Structure formats: C-alpha cells, structure tokens
Short mmCIF file of C-alpha atoms and ligand atoms in Angstrom, two decimals:
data_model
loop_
_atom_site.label_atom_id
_atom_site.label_comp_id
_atom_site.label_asym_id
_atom_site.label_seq_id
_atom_site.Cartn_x
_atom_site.Cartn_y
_atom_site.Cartn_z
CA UNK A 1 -120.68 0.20 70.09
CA UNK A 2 -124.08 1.99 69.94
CA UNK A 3 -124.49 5.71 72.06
CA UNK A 4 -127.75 6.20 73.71
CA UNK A 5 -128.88 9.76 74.71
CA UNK A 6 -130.89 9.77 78.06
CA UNK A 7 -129.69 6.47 78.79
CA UNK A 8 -130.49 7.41 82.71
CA UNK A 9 -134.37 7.64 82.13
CA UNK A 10 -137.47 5.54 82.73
CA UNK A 11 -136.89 4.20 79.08
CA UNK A 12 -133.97 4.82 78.50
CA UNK A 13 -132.60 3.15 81.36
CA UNK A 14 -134.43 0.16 80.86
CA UNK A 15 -133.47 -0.06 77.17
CA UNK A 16 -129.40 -0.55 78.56
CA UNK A 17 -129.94 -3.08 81.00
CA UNK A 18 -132.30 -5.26 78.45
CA UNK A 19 -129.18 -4.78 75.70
CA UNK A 20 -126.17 -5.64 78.12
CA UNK A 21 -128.43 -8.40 79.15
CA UNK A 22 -128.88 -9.28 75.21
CA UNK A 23 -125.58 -8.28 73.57
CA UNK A 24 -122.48 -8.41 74.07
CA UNK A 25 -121.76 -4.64 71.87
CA UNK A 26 -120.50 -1.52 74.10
CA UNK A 27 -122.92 1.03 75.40
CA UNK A 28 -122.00 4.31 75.36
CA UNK A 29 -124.61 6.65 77.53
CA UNK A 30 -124.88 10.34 77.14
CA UNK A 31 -127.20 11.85 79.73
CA UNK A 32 -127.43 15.08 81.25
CA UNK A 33 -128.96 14.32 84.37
CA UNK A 34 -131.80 16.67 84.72
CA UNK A 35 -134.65 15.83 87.24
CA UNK A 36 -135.08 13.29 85.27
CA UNK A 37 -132.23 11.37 85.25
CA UNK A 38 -131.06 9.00 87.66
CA UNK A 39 -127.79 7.22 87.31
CA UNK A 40 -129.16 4.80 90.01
CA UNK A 41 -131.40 3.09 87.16
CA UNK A 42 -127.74 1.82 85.95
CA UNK A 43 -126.16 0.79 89.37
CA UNK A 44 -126.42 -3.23 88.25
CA UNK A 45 -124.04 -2.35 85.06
CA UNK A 46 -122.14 0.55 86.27
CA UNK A 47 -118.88 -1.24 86.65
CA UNK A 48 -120.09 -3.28 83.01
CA UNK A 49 -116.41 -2.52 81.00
CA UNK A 50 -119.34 -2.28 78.17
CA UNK A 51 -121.29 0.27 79.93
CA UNK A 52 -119.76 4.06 79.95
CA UNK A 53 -121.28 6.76 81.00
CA UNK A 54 -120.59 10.63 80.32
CA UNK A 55 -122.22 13.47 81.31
CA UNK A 56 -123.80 16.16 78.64
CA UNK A 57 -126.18 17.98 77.38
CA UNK A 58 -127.43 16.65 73.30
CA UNK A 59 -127.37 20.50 72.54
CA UNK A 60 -123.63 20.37 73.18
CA UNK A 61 -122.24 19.96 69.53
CA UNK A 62 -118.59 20.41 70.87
CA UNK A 63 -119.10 17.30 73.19
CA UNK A 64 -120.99 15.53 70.58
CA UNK A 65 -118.11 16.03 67.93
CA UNK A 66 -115.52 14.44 70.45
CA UNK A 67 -117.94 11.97 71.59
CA UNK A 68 -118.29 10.44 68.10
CA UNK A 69 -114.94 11.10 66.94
CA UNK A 70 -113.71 8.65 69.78
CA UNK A 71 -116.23 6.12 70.57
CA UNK A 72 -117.00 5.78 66.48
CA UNK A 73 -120.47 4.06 67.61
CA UNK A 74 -122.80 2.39 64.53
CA UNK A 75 -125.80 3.80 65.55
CA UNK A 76 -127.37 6.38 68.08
CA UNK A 77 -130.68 5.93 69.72
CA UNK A 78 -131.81 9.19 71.08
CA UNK A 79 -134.29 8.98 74.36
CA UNK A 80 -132.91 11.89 75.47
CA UNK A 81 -136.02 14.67 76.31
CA UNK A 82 -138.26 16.69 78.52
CA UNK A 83 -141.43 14.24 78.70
CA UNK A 84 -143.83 15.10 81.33
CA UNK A 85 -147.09 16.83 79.42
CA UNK A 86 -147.58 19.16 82.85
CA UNK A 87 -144.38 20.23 82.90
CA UNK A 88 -144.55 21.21 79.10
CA UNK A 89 -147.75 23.45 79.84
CA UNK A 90 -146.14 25.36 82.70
CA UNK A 91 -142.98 25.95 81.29
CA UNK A 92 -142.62 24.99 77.11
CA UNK A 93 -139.64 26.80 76.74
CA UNK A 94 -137.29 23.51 78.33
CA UNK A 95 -139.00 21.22 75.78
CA UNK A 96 -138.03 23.57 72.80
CA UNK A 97 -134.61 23.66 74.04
CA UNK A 98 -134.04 19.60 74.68
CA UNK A 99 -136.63 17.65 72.20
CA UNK A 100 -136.42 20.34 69.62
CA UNK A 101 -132.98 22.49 69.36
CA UNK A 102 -130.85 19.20 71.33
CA UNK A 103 -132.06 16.62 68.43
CA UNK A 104 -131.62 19.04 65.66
CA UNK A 105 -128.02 19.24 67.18
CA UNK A 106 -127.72 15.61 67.46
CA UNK A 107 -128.76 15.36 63.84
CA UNK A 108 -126.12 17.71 62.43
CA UNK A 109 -123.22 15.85 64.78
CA UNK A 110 -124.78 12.53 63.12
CA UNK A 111 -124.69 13.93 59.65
CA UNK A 112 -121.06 15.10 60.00
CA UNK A 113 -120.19 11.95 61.39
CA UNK A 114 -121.86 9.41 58.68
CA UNK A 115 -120.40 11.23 56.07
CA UNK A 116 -116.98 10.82 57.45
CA UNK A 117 -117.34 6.88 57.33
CA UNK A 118 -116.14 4.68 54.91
CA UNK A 119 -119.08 3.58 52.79
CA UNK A 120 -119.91 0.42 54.16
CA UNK A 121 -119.73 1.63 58.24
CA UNK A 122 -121.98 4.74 56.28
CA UNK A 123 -124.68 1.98 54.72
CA UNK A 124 -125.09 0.03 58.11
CA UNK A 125 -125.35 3.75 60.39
CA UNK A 126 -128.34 4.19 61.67
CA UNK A 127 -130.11 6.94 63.84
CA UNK A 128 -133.17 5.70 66.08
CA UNK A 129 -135.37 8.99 67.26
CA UNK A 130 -137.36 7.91 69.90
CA UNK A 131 -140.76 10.02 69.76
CA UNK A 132 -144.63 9.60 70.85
CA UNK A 133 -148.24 9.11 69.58
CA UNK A 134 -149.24 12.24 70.61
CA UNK A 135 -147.62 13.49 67.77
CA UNK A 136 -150.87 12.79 65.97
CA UNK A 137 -152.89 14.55 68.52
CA UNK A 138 -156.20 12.99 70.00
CA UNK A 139 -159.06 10.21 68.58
CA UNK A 140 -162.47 10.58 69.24
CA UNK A 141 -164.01 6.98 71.03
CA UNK A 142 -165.12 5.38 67.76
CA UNK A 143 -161.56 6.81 65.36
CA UNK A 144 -159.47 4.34 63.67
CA UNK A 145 -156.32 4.18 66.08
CA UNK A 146 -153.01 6.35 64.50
CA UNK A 147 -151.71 4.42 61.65
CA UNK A 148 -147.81 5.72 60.73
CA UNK A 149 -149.89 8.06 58.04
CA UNK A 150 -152.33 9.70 60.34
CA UNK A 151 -151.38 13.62 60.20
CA UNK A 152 -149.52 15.29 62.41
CA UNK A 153 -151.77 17.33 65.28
CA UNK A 154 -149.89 17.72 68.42
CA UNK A 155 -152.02 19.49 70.82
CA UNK A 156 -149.49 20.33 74.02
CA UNK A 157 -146.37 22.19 73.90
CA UNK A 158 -144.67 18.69 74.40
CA UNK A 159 -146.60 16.93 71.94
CA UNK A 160 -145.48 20.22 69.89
CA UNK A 161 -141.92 19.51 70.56
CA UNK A 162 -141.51 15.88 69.90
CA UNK A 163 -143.50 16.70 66.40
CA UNK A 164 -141.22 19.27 65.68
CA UNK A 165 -137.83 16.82 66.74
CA UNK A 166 -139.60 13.94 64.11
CA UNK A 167 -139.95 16.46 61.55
CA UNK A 168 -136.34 17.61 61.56
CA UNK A 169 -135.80 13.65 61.81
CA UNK A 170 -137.51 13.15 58.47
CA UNK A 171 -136.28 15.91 56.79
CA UNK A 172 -132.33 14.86 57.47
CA UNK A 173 -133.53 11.42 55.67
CA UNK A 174 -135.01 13.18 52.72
CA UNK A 175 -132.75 16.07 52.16
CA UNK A 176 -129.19 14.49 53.43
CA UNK A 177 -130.19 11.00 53.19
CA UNK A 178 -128.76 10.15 56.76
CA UNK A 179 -130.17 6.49 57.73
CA UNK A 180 -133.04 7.50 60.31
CA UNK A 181 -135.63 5.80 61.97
CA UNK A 182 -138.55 6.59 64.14
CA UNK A 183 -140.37 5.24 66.49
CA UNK A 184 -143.66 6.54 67.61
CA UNK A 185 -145.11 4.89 71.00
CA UNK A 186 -147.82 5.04 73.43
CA UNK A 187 -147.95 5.26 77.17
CA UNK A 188 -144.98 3.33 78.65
CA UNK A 189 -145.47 1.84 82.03
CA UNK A 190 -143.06 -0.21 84.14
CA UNK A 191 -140.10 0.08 87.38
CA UNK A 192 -137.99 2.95 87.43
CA UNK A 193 -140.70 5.12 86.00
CA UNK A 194 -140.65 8.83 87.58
CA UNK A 195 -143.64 9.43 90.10
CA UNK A 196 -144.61 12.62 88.26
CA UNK A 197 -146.36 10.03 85.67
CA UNK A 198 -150.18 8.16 86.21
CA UNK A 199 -148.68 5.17 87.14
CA UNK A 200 -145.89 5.84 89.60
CA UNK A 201 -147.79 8.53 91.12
CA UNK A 202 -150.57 6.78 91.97
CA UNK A 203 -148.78 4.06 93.13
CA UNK A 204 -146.34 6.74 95.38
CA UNK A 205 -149.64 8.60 96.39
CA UNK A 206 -151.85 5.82 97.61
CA UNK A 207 -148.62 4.30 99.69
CA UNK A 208 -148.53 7.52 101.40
CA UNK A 209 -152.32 7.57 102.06
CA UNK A 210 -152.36 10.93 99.90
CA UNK A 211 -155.16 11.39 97.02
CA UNK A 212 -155.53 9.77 93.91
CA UNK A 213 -155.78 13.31 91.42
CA UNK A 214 -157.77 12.07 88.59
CA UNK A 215 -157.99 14.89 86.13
CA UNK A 216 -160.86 15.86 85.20
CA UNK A 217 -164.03 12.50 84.75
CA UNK A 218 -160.89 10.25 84.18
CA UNK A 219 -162.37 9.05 80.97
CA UNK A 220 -159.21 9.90 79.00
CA UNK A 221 -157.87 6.54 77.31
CA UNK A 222 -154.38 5.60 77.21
CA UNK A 223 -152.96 2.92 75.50
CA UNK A 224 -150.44 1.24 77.94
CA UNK A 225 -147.19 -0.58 76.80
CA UNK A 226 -145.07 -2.41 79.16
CA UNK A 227 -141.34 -0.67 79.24
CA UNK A 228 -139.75 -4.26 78.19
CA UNK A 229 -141.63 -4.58 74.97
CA UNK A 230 -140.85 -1.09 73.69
CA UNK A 231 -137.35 -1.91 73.98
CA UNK A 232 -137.73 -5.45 72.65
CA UNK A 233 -139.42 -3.23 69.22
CA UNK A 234 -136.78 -0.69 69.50
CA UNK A 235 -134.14 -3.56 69.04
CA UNK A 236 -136.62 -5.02 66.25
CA UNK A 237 -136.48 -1.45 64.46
CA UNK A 238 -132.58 -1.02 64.99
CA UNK A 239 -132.05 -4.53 63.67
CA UNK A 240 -134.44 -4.43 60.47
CA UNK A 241 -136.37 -0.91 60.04
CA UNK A 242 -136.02 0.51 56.99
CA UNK A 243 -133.77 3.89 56.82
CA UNK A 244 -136.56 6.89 56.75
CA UNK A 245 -139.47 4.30 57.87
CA UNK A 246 -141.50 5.18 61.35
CA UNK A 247 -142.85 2.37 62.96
CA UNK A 248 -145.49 2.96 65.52
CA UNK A 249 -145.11 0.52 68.68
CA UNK A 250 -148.41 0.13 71.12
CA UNK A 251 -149.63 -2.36 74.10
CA UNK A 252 -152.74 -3.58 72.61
CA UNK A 253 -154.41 -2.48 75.66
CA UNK A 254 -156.60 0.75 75.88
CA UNK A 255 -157.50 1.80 79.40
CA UNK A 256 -159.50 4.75 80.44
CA UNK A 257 -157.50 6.43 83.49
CA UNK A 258 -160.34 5.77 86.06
CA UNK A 259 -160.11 2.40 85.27
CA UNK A 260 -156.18 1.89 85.36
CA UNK A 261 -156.22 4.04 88.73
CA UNK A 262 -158.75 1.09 90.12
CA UNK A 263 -156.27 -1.50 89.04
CA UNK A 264 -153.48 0.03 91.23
CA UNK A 265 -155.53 0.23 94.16
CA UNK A 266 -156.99 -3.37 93.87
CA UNK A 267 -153.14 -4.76 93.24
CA UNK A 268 -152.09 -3.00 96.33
CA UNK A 269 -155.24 -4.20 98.25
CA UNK A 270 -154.24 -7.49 97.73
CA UNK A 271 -150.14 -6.97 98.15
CA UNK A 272 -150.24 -4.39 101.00
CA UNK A 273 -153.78 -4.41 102.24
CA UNK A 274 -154.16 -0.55 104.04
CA UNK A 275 -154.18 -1.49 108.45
CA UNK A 276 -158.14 0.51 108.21
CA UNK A 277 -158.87 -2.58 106.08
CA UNK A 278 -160.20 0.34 103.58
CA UNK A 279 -159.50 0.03 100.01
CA UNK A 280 -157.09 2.27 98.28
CA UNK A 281 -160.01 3.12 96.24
CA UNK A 282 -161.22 5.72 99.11
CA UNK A 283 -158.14 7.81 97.70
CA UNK A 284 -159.44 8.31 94.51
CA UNK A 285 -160.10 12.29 93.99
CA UNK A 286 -161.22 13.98 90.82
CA UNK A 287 -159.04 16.94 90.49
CA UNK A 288 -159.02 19.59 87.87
CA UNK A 289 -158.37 18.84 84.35
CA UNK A 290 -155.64 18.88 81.78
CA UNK A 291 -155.85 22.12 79.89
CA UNK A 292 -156.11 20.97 76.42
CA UNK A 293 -156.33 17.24 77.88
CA UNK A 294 -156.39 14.70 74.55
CA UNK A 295 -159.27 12.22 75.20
CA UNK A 296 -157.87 9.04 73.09
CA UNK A 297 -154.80 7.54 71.93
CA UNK A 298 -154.54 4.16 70.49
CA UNK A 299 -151.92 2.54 68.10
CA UNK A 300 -152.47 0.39 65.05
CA UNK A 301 -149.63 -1.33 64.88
CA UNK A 302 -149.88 -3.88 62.02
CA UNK A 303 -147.12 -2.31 60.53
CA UNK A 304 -144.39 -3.33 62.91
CA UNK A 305 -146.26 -6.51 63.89
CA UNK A 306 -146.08 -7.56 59.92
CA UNK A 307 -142.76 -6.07 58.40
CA UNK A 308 -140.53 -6.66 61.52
CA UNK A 309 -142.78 -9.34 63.52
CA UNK A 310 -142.94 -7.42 66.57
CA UNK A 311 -145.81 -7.79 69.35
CA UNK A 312 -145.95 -6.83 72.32
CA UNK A 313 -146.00 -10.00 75.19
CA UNK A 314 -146.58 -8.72 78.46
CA UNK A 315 -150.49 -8.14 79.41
CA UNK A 316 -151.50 -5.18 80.94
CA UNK A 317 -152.68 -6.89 84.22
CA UNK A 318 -149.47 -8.69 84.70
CA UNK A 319 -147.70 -5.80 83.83
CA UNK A 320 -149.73 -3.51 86.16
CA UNK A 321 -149.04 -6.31 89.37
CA UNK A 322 -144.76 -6.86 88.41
CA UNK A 323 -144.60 -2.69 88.30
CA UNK A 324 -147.16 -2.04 91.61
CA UNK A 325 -144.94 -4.84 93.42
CA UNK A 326 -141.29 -3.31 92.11
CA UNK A 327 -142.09 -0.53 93.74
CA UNK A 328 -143.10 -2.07 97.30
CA UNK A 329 -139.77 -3.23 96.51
CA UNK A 330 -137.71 -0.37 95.98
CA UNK A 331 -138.49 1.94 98.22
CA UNK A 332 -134.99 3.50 98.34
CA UNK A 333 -135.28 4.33 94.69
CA UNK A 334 -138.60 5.68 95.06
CA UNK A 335 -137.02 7.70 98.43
CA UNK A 336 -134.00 8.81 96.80
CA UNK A 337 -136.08 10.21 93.73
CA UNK A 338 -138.65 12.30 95.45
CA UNK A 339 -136.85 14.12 97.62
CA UNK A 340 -136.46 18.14 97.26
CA UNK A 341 -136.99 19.43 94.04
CA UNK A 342 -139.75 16.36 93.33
CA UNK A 343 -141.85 17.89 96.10
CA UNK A 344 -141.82 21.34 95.11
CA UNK A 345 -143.00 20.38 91.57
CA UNK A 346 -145.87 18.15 93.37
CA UNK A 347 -147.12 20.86 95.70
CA UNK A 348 -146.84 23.30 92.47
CA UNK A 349 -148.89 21.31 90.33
CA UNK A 350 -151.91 19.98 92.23
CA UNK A 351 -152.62 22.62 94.73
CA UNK A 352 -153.82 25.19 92.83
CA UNK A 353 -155.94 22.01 91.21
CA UNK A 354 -159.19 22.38 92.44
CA UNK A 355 -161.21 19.29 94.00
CA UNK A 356 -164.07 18.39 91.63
CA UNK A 357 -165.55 15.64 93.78
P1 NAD B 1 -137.55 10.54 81.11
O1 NAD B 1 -138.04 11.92 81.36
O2 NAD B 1 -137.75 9.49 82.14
O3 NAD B 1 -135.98 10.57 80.80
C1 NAD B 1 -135.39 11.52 79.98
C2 NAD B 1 -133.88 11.40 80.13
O4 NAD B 1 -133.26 12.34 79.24
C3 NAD B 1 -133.38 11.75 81.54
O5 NAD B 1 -132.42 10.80 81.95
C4 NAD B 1 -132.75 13.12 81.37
O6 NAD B 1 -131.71 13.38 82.29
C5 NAD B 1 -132.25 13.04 79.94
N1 NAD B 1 -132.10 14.36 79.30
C6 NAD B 1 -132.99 15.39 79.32
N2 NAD B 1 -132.52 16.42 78.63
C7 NAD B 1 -131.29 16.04 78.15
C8 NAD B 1 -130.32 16.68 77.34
N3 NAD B 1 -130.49 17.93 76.89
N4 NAD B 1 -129.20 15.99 77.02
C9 NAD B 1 -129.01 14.73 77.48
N5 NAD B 1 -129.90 14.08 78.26
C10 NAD B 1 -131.03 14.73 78.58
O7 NAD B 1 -138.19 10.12 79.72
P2 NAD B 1 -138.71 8.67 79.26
O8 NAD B 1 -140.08 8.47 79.76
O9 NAD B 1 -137.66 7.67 79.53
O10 NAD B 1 -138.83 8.93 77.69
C11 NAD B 1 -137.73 8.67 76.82
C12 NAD B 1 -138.13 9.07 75.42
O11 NAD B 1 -139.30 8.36 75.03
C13 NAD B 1 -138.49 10.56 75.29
O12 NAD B 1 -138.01 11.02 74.05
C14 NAD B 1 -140.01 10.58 75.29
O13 NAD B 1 -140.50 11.68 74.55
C15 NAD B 1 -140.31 9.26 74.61
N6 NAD B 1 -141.60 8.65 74.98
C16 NAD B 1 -141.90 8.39 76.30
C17 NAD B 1 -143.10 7.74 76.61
C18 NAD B 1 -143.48 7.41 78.03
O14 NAD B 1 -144.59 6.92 78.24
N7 NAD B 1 -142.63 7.62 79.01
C19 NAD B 1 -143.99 7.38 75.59
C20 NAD B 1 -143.67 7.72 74.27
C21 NAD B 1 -142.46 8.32 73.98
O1 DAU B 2 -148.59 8.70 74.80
C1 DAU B 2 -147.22 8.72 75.04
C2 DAU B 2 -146.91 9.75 76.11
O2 DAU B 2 -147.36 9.21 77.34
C3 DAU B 2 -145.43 10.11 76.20
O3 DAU B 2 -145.03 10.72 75.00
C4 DAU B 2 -145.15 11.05 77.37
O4 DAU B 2 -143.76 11.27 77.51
C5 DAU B 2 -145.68 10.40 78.63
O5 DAU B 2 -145.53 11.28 79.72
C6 DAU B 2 -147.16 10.02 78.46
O6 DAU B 2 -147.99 11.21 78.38
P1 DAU B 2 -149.40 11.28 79.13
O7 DAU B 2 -149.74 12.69 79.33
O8 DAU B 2 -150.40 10.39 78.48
O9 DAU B 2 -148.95 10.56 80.52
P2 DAU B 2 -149.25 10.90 82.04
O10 DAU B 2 -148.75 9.74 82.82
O11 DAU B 2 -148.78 12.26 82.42
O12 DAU B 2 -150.83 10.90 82.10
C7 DAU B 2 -151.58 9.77 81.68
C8 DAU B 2 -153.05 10.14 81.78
O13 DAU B 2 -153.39 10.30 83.16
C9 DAU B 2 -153.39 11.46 81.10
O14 DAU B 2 -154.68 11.35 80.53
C10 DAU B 2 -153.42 12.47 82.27
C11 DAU B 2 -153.88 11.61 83.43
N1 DAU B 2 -153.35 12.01 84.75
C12 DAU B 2 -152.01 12.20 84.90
C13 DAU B 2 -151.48 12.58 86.11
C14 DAU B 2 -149.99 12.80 86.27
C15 DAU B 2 -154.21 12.18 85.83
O15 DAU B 2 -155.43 11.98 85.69
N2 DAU B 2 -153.67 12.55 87.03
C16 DAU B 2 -152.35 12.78 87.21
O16 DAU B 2 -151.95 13.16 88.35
#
C-alpha cells in the first residue's frame, strides 16, 4: 500500500480517488483535518476496503512510528500543509509548524523506516514531497520560466516554508540517501478546491452576487494546471522519477488574474445567466494588494515532458467550464465548507482591504 499525508485536501483528495480509480494497491490516508480538510472529498471511497483513513497530525512521530510499523506502505506521498499565501502573511507561525517541522518529522519516521527494510523493499521505497513553484520566487514578464535549476527565492512566509520542507527533502537524499522525490507545481485549479483560493472564490463570490477582490491591477500571472493532470505527473514521478530528482509539473497555460476572473464570469453567464441579465463582470472590484505579491510564475517543464513523457491534457478553457459547472453542482459541498470559521477568515481578510476602483 502507499500512505498519503493530507489525503482530505483539494489535491490531495483528488490524487485518491484518481488512484483507487487506477489501481488496485491500498491507500492509507493520514490527515489531520484542519480547515482544510474535508473528509467529504472521500465520501465515494469511504467504505473502499482499500481506502483507510486515520486521523493525525505529520508532526506526530509516535503516530507515524505505529503507522508505518503496521501498514508497512512502499512509498509516502506527502500533500499534507498549510497552503493559502494570505493565511501565511497573517499568521507564518502554522506554516513553520506543518510544511516545515511536520515534513522534517515525516522524513526522520521515513528514514527509520527504510532502513528497517530488507534491501530490495529499501531499493523500490520511495518518498514523494509535494511542494510549489513559488519556491523560486517571482519572473519578471520577459524571464525564462523556472527550470528545476532556477535558485531558490521564496518571497512569502509560505513560499518560505515549502522551500525550507524541499530543502530538508534534499538534504535526507544527499546525506542519508533515503529515495526522495520532488515535485514542484504551479497553480492547481479544479472541484473540491477551498473557496479561500482565486478560483473557488470567485466562483463562490459571484454566485452570491458579492465582489470579485482583484488584488491590486490583477496583472499578476499564474500558470494554471488542471488538478487531474498533476496527479496523472505525480503517478508519472512515483512510477519512474529518479530518487533525489525534482521534476517541475505546469499547465502550459499562463493567465494574468484579470483575465482568468473574466473567464469565470463569462462561463457562468452562459451556465447561470444572473435574473438582472447583467454580467458577472459588474462584480469585478480591485481590492488592495498582496503585500509582497509575486508578479509571474511559469514552468518549463521539458524535463518531465522528456524523461517521464508527461504533459498535461486538459486545456485551460475546458478546465475552467468542468470546475465553474462542478460547483453549480455541488452546492452542499460548497455549503458545508463555508460555514463558521470560513466566514470569519473572509470578513478578516478583505475588509480591512481597501477598494481601489
Ligand atoms: P489544502 O490546503 O487543500 O489541503 C491540505 C491538507 O493537509 C488538508 O486536508 C489538511 O487537513 C491537511 N493537513 C494540514 N496540516 C496537517 C498536518 N499537520 N498533518 C496532517 N495533515 C495536515 O492543500 P492543497 O491545495 O491540496 O495542496 C496540497 C499540497 O500541494 C501542499 O503541500 C501544497 O503546498 C502543494 N501545492 C498546492 C498548489 C495549489 O495550487 N493548491 C500548488 C502547488 C503546490
Ligand atoms: O503557484 C503554486 C501555488 O498556487 C501553491 O503553492 C499555493 O498553495 C496555492 O495557494 C497557489 O498560490 P497563489 O497565491 O498563486 O494562489 P491564490 O489562489 O491565493 O491566488 C492566485 C492569484 O490571485 C494571486 O496572484 C493572488 C490573486 N488573488 C487571490 C485571491 C484569493 C486575488 O487577486 N484575489 C483574491 O481574493
């Protein structure tokens, strides 16, 4: 079997139902249910006999110890983290604790693990750190998008955090020579995404007939890759990266905000026209920006699309339509997700953010 840590994220989440739908091998998911979390992203395989679910925190070593001792998995993917870039600048401690302190604890129960194995379950172990491309901080308009060898810059205590997690990552390669791998990825998009994110917000937002916060001119580019095809190249890496290697996984589509933001409103024009017959559009409000807001990402990823003969598949208009109408579609998720704590965060967060249009 294979143990993934935050199996009940956006990502995470999705990675379990495309493997149960791929594989027949166990699944073993260690979450800890934070905001975050939401075993509901599991409900179709939660009575799966491959599919178990505990309860726990990565920084637990105890649990971790017993975890691996019994379940003996072959490799562990680790999604589990504080993500949200906002969140990081009003309160970095969290993301020290989980991204930072929780994988370095996940590393040493992995280490005392693979070096109880025989030598051949040892040679086929592998450890898949899930991480970001705003590890290499951000690209002026005209930059070369991040190779795998572009230098490490993070700019936000998140970015910070997951930089920090891939270095510890590295060095357990290098120094113990425990089988890692890395990915690096850009902006995910896709259902079951939290509406504290571009995407799902907007999308919550404009069904509410609430504004649109753009920060600041909304020029920022993203590049946006559709949930299914990051865990299509996380199953590429698992399967055939090489043990130490990082492999940076992208969309092929770079989008400045503004312009993603208008591609939400004219899906939901056409799928759930507003009764004023006004466009969604009329929401759109530039709000305060980002403090320390990177201006570029993109992702050159000729080195997973050549080695392992991953690409991504889904465009980012299709993409942008299935996600808008999954979540005209789930409403109950979307309801049972933003209630309490969800709202305090949203009226903390953009009402001291001043209107700029
Ligand atoms: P998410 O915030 O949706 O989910 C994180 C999950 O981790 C939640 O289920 C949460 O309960 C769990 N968790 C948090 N702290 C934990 C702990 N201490 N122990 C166990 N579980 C814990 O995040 P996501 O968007 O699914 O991202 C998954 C991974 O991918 C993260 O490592 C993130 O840094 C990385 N990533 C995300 C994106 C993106 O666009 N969402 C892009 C690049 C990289
Ligand atoms: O690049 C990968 C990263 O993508 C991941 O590592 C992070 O976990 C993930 O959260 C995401 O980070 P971003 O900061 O790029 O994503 P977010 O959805 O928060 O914001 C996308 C862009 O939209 C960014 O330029 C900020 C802007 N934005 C965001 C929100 C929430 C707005 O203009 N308004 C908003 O209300």
């Amino acid at each position: 079997m294979i143990l993934v840590t935050g199996g009940c994220g956006f990502i995470g989440s999705a990675f379990l139902l495309q493997w149960l739908a791929s594989s027949d091998e166990k699944v073993l998911n260690l979450d800890l249910l934070t905001y975050a979390g939401h075993p509901g992203n599991l409900k179709a395989v939660e009575t799966d006999p491959r599919y178990r679910f505990v309860r726990g925190d990565i920084g637990n070593p105890t649990l971790l110890h017993d975890l691996l001792a019994t379940y003996k998995p072959r490799a562990i993917l680790n999604f589990a983290a504080e993500s949200h870039v906002d969140r990081s600048i009003s309160g970095p401690m969290a993301f020290a604790q989980t991204n930072v302190v929780g994988t370095l604890s996940l590393l040493g129960a992995a280490l005392a693990y693979w070096q109880s194995m025989s030598p051949g379950e040892a040679s086929d172990f592998r450890f898949l750190h899930v991480s970001t491309d705003e590890v290499f901080g951000s690209l002026t308009l005209d930059a070369p998008a991040f190779t795998e060898a572009h230098r490490y810059e993070p700019n936000s205590p998140y970015s910070a955090s997951k930089a920090a997690s891939d270095h510890f990552v590295r060095a357990y390669h290098h120094t113990y020579g425990l089988p890692t791998l890395t990915t690096n990825c850009s902006n995910n998009y896709g259902p079951r995404q939290f509406p504290e994110k571009l995407i799902p917000l907007m999308i919550h937002n404009a069904l509410q007939g609430n504004p649109l916060p753009v920060y600041g001119d909304g020029q920022q580019i993203r590049d946006w890759l559709h949930v299914d095809d990051h865990c299509a190249a996380l199953r590429a890496v698992l399967a055939q990266g090489r043990p130490g290697d990082t492999y940076n996984v992208g969309g092929r589509s770079e989008r400045r905000n503004l312009a993603v933001v208008h591609a939400i409103c004219a899906t939901l024009d056409d799928l759930q026209p507003r009764s004023d017959g006004q466009s969604y559009s009329v929401l759109i409000t530039h709000v305060g920006d980002r403090l320390g807001h990177d201006r570029r990402y993109a992702i050159d990823d000729s080195k997973i699309a050549t080695e392992l003969g991953w690409l991504p598949s889904i465009q980012f208009d299709d993409g942008i339509r299935q996600t808008v109408q999954w979540y005209l579609e789930n409403k109950a998720w979307v309801e049972s997700v933003t209630s309490g704590s969800y709202r305090d965060w949203i009226d903390q967060q953009y009402a001291t953010r001043v209107q700029d249009s």
